[in-house]
mmCIF file of N, CA and C in Angstrom:
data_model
loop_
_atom_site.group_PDB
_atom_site.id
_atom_site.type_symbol
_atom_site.label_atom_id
_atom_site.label_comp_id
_atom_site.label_asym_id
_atom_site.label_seq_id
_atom_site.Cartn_x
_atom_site.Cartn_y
_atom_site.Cartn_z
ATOM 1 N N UNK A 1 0.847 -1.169 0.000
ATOM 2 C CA UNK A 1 0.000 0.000 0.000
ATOM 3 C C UNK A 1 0.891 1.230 0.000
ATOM 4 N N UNK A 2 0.738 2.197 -0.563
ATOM 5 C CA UNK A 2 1.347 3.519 -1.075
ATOM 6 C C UNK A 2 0.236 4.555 -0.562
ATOM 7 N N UNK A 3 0.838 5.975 0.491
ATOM 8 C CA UNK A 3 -0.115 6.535 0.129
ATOM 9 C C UNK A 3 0.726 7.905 0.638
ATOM 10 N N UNK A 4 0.415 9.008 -0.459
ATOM 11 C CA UNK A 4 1.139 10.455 -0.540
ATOM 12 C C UNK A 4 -0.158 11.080 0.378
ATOM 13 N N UNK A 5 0.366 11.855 0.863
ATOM 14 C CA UNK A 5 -0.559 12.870 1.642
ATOM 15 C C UNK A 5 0.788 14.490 2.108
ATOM 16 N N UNK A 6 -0.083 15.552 1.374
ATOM 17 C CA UNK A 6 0.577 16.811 2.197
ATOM 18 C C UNK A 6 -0.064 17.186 3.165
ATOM 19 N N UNK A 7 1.308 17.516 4.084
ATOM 20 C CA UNK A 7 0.435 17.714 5.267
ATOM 21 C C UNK A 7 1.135 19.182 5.792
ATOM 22 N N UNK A 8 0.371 20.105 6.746
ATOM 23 C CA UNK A 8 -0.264 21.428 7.129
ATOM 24 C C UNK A 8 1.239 21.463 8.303
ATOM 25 N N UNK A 9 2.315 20.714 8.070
ATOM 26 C CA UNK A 9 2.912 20.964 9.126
ATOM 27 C C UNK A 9 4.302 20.658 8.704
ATOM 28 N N UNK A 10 5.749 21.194 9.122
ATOM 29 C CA UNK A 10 6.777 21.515 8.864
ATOM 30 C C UNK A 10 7.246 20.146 8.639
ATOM 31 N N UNK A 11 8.215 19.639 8.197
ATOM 32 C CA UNK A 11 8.868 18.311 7.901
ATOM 33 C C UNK A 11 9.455 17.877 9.436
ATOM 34 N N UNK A 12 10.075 18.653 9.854
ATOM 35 C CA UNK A 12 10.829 18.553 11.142
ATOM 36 C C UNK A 12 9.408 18.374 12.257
ATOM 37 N N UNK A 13 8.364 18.859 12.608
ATOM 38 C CA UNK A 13 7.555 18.711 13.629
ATOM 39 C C UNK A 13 7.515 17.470 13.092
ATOM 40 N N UNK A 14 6.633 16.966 11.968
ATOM 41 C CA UNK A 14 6.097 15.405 12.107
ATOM 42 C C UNK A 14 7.303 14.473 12.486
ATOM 43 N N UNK A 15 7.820 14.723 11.459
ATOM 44 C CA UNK A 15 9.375 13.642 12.128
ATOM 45 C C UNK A 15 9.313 13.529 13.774
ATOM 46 N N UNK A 16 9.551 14.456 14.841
ATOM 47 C CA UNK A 16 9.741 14.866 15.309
ATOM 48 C C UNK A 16 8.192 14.156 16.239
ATOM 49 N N UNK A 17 7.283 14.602 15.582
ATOM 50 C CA UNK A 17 5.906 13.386 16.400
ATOM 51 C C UNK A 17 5.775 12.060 16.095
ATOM 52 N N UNK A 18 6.789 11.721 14.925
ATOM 53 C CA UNK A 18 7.086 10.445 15.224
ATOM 54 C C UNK A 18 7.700 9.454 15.678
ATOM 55 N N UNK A 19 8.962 10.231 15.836
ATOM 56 C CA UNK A 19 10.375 9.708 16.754
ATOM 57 C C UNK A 19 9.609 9.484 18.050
ATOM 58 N N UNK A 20 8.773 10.459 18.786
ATOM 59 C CA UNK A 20 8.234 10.599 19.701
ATOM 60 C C UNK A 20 7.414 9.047 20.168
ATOM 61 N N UNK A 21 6.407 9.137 19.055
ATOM 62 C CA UNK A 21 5.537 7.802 19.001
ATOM 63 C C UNK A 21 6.491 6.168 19.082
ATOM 64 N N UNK A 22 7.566 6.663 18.565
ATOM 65 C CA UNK A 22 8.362 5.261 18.268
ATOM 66 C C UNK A 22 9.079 4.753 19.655
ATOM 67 N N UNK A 23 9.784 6.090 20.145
ATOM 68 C CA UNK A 23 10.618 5.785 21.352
ATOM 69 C C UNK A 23 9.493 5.420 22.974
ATOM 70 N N UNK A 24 8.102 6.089 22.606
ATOM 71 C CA UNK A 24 7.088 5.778 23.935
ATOM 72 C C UNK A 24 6.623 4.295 23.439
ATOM 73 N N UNK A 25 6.501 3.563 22.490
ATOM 74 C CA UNK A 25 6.364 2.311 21.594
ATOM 75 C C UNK A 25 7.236 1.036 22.299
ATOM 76 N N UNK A 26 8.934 1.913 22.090
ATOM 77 C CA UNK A 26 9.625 0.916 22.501
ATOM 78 C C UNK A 26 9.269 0.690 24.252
ATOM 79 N N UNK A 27 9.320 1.945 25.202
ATOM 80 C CA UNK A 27 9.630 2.198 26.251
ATOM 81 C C UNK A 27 8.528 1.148 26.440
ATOM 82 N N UNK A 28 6.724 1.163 26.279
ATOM 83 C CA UNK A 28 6.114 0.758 26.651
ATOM 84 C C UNK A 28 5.981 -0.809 26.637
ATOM 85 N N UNK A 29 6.790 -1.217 25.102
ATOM 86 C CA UNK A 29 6.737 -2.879 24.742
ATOM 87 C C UNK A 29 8.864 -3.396 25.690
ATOM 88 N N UNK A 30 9.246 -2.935 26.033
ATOM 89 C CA UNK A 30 10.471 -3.226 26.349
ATOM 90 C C UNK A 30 10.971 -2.968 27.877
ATOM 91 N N UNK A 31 10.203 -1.563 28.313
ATOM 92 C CA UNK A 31 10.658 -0.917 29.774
ATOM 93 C C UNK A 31 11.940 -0.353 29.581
ATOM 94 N N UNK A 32 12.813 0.048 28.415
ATOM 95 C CA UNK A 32 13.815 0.766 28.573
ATOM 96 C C UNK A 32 13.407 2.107 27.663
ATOM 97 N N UNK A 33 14.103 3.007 28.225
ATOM 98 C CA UNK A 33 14.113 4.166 27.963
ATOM 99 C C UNK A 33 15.459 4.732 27.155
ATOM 100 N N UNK A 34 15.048 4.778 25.495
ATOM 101 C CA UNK A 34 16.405 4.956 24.612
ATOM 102 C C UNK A 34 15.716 6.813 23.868
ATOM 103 N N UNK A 35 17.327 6.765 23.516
ATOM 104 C CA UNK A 35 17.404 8.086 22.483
ATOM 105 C C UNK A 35 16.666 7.949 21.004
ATOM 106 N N UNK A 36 16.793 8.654 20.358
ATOM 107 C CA UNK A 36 16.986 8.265 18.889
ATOM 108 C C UNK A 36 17.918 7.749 18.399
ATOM 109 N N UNK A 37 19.052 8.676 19.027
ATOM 110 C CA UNK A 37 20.645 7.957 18.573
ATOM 111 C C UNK A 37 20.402 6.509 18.491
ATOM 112 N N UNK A 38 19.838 5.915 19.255
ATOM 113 C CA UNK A 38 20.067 4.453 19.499
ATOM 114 C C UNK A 38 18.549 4.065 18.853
ATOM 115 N N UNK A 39 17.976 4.394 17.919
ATOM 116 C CA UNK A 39 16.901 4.014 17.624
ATOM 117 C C UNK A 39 17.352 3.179 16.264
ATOM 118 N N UNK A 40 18.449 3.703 15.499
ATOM 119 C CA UNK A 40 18.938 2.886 14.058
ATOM 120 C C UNK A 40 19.341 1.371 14.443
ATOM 121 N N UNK A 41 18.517 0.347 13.688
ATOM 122 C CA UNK A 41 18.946 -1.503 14.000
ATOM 123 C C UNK A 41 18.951 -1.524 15.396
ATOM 124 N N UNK A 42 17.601 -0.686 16.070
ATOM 125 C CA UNK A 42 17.313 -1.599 17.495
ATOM 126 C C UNK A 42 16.230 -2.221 17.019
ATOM 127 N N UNK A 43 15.962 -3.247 17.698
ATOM 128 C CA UNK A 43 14.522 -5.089 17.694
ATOM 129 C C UNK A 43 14.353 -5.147 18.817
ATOM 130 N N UNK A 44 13.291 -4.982 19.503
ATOM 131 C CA UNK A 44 12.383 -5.400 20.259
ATOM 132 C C UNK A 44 11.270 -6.420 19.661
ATOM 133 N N UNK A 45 10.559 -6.978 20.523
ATOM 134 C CA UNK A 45 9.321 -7.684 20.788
ATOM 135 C C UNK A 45 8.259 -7.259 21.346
ATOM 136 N N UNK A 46 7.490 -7.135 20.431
ATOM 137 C CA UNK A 46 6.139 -6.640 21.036
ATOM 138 C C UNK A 46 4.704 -7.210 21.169
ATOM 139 N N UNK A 47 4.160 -7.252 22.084
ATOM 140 C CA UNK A 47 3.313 -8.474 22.718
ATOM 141 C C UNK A 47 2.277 -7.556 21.875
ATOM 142 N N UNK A 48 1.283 -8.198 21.346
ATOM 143 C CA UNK A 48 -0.331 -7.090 21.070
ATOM 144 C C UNK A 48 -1.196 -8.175 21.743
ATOM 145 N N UNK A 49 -0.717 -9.367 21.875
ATOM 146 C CA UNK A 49 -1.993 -10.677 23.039
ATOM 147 C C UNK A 49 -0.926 -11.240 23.946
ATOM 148 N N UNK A 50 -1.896 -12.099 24.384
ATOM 149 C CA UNK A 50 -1.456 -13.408 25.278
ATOM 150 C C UNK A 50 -0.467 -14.419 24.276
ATOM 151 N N UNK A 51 -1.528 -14.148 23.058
ATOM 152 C CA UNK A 51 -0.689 -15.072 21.996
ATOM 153 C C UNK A 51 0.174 -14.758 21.109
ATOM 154 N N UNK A 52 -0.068 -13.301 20.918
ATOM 155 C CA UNK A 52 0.790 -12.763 19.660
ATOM 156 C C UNK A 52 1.291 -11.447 19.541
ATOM 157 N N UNK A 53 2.720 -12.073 19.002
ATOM 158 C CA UNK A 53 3.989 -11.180 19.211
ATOM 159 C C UNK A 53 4.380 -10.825 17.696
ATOM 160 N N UNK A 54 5.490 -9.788 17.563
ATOM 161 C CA UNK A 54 6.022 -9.893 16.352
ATOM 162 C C UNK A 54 7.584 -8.776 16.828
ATOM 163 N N UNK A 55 8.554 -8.922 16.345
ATOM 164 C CA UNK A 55 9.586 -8.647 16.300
ATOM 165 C C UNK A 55 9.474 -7.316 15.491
ATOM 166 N N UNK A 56 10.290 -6.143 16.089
ATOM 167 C CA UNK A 56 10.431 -4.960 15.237
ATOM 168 C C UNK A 56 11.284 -4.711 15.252
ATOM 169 N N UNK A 57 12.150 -4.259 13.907
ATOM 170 C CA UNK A 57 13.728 -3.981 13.853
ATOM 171 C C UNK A 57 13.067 -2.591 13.058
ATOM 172 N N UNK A 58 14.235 -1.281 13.750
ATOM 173 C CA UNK A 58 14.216 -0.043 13.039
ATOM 174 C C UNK A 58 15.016 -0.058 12.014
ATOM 175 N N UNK A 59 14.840 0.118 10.873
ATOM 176 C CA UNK A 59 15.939 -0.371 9.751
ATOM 177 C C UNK A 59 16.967 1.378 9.390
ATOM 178 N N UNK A 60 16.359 1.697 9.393
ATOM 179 C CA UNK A 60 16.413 3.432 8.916
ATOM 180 C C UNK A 60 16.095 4.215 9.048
ATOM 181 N N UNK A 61 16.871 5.204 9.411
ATOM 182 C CA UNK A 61 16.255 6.658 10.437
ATOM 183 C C UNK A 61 16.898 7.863 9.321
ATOM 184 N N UNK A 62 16.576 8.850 8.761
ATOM 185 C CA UNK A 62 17.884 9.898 8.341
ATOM 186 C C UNK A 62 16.547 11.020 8.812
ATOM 187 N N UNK A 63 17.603 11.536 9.787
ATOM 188 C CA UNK A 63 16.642 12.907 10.089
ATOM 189 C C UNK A 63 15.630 13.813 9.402
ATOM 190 N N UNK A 64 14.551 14.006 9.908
ATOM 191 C CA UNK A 64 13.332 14.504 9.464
ATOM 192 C C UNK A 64 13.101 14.034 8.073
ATOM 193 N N UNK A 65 13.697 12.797 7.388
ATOM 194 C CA UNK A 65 13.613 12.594 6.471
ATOM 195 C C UNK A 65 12.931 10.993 6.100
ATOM 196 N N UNK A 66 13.381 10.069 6.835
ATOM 197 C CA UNK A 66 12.904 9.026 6.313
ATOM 198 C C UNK A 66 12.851 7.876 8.049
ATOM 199 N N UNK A 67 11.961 7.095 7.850
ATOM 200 C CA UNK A 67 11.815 6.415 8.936
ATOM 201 C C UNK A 67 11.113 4.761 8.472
ATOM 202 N N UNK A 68 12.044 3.383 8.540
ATOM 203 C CA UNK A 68 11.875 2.503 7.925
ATOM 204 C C UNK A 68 12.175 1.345 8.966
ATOM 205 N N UNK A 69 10.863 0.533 9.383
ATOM 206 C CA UNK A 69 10.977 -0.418 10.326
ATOM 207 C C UNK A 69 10.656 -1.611 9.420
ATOM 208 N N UNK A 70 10.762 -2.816 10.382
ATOM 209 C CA UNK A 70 10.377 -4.298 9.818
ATOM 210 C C UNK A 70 9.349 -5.294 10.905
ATOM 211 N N UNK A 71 7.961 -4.804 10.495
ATOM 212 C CA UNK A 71 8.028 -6.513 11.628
ATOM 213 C C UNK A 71 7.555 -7.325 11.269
ATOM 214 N N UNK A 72 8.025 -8.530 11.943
ATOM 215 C CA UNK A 72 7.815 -9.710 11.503
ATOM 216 C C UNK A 72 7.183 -10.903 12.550
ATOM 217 N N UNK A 73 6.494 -11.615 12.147
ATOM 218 C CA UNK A 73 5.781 -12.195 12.806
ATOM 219 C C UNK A 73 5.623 -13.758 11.958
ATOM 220 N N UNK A 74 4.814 -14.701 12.867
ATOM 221 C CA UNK A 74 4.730 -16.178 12.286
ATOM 222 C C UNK A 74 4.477 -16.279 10.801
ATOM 223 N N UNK A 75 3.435 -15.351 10.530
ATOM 224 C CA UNK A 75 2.382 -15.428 9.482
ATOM 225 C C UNK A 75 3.195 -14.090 8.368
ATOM 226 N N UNK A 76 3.798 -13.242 8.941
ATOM 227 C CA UNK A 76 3.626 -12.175 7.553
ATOM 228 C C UNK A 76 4.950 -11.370 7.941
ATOM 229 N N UNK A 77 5.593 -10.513 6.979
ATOM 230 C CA UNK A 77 6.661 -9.903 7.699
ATOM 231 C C UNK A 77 6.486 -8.480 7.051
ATOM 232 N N UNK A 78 6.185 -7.336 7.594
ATOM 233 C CA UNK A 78 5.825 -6.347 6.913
ATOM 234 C C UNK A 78 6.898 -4.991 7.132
ATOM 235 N N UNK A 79 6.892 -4.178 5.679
ATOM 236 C CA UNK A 79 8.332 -3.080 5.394
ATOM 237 C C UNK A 79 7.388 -1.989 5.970
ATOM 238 N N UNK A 80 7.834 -1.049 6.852
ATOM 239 C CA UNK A 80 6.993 0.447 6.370
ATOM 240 C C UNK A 80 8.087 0.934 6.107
ATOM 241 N N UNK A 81 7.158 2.242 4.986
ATOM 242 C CA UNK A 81 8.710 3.152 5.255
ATOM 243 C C UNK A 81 8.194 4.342 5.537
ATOM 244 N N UNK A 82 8.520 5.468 5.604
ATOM 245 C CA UNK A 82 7.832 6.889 5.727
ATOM 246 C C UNK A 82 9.351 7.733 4.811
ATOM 247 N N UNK A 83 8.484 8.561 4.221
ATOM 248 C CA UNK A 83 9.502 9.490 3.489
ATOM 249 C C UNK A 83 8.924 11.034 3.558
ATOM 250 N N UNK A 84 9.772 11.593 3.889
ATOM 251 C CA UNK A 84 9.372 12.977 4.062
ATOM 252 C C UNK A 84 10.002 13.688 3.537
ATOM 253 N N UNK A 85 9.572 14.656 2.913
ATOM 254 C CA UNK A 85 9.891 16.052 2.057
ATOM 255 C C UNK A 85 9.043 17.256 2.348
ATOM 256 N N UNK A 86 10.474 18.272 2.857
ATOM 257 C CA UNK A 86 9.606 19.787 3.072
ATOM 258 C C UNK A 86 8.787 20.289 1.268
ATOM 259 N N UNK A 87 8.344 20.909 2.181
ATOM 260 C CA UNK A 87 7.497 21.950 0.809
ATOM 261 C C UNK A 87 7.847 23.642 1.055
ATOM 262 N N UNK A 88 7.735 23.743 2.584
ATOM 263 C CA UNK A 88 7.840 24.922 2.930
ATOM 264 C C UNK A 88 8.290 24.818 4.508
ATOM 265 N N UNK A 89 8.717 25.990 4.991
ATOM 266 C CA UNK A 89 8.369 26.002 6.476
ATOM 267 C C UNK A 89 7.490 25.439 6.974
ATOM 268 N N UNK A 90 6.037 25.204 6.586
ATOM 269 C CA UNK A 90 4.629 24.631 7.274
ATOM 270 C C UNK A 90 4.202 23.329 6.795
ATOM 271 N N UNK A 91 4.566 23.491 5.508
ATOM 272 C CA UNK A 91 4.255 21.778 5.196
ATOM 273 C C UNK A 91 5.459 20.803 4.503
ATOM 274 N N UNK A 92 4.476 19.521 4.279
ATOM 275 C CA UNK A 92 5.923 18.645 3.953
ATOM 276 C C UNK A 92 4.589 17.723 3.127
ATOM 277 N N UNK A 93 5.494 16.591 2.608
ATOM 278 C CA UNK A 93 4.616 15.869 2.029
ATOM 279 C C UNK A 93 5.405 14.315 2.272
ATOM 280 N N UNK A 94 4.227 13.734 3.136
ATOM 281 C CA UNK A 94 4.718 12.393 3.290
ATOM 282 C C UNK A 94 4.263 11.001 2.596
ATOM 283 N N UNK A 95 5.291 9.988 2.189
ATOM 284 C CA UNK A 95 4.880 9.082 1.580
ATOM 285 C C UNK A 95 5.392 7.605 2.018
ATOM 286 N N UNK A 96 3.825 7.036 2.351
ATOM 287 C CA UNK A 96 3.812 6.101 3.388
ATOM 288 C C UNK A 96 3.900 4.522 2.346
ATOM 289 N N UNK A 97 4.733 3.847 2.546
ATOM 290 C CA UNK A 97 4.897 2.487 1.401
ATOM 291 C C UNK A 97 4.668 1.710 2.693
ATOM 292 N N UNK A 98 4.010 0.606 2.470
ATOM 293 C CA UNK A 98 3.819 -0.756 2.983
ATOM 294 C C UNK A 98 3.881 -1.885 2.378
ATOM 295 N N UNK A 99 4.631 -2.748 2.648
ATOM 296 C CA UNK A 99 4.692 -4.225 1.837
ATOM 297 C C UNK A 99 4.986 -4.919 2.590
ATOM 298 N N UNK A 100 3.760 -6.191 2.247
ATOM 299 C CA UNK A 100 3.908 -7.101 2.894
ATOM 300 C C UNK A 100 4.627 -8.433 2.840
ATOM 301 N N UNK A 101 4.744 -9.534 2.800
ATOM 302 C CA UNK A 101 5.205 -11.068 2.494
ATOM 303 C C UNK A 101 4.629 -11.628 3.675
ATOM 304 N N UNK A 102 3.509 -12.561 3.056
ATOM 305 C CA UNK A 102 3.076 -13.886 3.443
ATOM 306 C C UNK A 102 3.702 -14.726 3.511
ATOM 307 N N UNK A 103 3.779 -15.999 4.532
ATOM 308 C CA UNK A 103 4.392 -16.947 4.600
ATOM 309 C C UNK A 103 3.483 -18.542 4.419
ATOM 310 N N UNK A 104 3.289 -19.158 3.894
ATOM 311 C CA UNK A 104 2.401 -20.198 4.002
ATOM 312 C C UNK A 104 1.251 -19.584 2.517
ATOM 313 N N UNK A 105 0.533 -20.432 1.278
ATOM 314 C CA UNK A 105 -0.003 -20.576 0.411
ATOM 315 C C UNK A 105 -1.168 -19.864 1.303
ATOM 316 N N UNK A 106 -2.014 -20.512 2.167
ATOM 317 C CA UNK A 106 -3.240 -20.010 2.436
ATOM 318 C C UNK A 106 -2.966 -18.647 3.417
ATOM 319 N N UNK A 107 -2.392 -17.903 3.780
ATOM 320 C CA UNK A 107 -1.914 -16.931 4.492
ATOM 321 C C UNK A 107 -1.976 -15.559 3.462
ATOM 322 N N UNK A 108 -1.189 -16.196 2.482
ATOM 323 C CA UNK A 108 -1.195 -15.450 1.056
ATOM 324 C C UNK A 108 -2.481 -15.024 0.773
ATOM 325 N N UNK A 109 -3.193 -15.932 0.193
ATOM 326 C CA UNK A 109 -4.531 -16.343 -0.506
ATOM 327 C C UNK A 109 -5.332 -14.924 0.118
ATOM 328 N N UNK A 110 -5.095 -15.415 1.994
ATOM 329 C CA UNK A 110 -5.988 -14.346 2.944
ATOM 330 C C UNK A 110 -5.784 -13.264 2.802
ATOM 331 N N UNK A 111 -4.348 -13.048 3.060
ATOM 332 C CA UNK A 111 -4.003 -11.377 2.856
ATOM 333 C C UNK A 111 -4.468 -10.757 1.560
ATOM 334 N N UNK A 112 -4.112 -11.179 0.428
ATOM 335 C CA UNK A 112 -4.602 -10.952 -0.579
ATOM 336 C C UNK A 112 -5.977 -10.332 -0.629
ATOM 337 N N UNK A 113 -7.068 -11.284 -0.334
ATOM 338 C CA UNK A 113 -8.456 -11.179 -0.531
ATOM 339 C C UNK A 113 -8.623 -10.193 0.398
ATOM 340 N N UNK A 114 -7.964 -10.372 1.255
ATOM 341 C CA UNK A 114 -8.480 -9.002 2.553
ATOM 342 C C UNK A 114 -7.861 -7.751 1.899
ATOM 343 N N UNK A 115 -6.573 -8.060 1.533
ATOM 344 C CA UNK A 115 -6.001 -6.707 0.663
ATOM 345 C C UNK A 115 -6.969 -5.903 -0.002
ATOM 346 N N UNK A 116 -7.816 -7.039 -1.111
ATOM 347 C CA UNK A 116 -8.379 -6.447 -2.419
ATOM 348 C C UNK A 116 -9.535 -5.521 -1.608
ATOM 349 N N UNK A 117 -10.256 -6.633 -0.508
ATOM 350 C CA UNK A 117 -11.589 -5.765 0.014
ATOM 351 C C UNK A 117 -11.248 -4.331 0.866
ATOM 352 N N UNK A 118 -10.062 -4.498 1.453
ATOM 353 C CA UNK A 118 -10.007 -3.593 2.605
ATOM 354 C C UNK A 118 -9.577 -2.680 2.330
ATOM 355 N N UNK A 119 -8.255 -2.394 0.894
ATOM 356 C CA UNK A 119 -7.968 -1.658 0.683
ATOM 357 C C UNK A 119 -7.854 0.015 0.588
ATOM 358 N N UNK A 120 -8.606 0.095 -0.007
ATOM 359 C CA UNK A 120 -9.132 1.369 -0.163
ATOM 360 C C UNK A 120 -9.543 2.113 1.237
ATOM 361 N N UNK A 121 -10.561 1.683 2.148
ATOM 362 C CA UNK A 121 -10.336 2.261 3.394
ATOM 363 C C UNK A 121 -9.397 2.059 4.484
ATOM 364 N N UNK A 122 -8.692 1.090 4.397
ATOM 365 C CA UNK A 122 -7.403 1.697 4.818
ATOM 366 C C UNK A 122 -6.541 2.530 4.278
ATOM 367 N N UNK A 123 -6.307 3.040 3.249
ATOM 368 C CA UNK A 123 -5.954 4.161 2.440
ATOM 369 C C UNK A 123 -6.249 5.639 2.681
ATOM 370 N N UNK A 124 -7.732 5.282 2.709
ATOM 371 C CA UNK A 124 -8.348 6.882 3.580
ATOM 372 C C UNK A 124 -8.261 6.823 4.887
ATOM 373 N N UNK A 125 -8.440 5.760 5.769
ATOM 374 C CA UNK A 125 -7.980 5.678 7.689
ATOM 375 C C UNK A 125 -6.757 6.057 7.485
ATOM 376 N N UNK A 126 -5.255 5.296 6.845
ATOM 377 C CA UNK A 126 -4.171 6.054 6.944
ATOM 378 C C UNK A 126 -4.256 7.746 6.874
ATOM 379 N N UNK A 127 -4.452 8.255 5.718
ATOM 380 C CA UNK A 127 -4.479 9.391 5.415
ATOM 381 C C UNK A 127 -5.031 10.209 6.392
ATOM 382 N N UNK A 128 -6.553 9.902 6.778
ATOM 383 C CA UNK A 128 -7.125 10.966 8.092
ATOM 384 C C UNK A 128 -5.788 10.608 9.284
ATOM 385 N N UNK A 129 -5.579 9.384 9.210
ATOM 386 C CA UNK A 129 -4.527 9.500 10.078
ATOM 387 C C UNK A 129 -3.358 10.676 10.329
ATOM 388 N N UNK A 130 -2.632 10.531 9.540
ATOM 389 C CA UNK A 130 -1.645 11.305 8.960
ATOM 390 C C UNK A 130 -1.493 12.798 9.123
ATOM 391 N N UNK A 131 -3.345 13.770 9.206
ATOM 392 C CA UNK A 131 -3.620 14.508 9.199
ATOM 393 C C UNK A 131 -4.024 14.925 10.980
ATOM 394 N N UNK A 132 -4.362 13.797 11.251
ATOM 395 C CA UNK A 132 -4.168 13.888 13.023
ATOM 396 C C UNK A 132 -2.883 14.554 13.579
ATOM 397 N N UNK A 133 -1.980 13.472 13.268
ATOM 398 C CA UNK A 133 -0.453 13.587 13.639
ATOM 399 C C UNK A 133 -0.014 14.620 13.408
ATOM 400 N N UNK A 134 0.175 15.317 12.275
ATOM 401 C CA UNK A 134 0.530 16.738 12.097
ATOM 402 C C UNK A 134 -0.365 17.867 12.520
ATOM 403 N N UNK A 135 -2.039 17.562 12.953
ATOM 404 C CA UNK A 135 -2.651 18.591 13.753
ATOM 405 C C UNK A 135 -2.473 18.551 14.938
ATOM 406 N N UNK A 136 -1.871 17.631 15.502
ATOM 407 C CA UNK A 136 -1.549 16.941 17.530
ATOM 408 C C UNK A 136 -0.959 17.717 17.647
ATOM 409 N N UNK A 137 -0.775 18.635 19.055
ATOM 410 C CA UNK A 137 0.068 19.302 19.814
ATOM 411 C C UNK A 137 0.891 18.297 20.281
#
């Protein structure tokens, strides 16, 4: 999934609300308390059940510019990336890539079919998303 959105706010603030989101992420799934410095090729584990976990490695950080994790789990192992570009002092324009890999024939099959249906509104949930984050104090 690909999705461009400009947004109403400087390149450096969002970056900047997202480093934020990432490092309260780790603190909360890990109990340690890191920098950014130390945010490039750190992996944690992060519980979302009783049953299920998935591994997150930060792959790539370049200031206010790009932000690229991995997680991976039994079933699927998924890229984000975030790319950011100023426009101006106030806005920037970010572009959100997701890709996935299934593991197992019928896993595939699922994601897929859920892909085709779900698509599109997750496309617009990202996006209103997106538009949160850069309106958040």
């Amino acid at each position: 999934m690909k999705v461009e959105k400009k947004l109403n706010t400087s390149a450096e603030n969002f970056y900047d609300k997202m480093m934020n989101s990432v490092i309260f992420d780790v603190r909360k799934a890990t109990g340690k308390s890191i920098t950014r410095k130390q945010l490039k090729n750190f992996s944690y584990i992060k519980q979302f059940s009783k049953n299920s976990s998935a591994k997150i490695v930060i792959e790539e950080l370049v200031e206010n510019r790009i932000y690229q994790f991995k997680t991976s789990t039994s079933r699927n192992e998924f890229v984000v990336r975030y790319e950011i570009t100023p426009i101006d002092e106030n806005k920037c324009l970010v572009i959100y890539n997701e890709n996935m890999k299934s593991f197992g024939f019928m896993q595939q099959m699922n994601d897929l079919l859920l892909g085709i249906m779900l698509g599109f509104f997750r496309k617009r949930q990202f996006g209103k998303m997106l538009e949160n984050m850069a309106s958040a104090n």
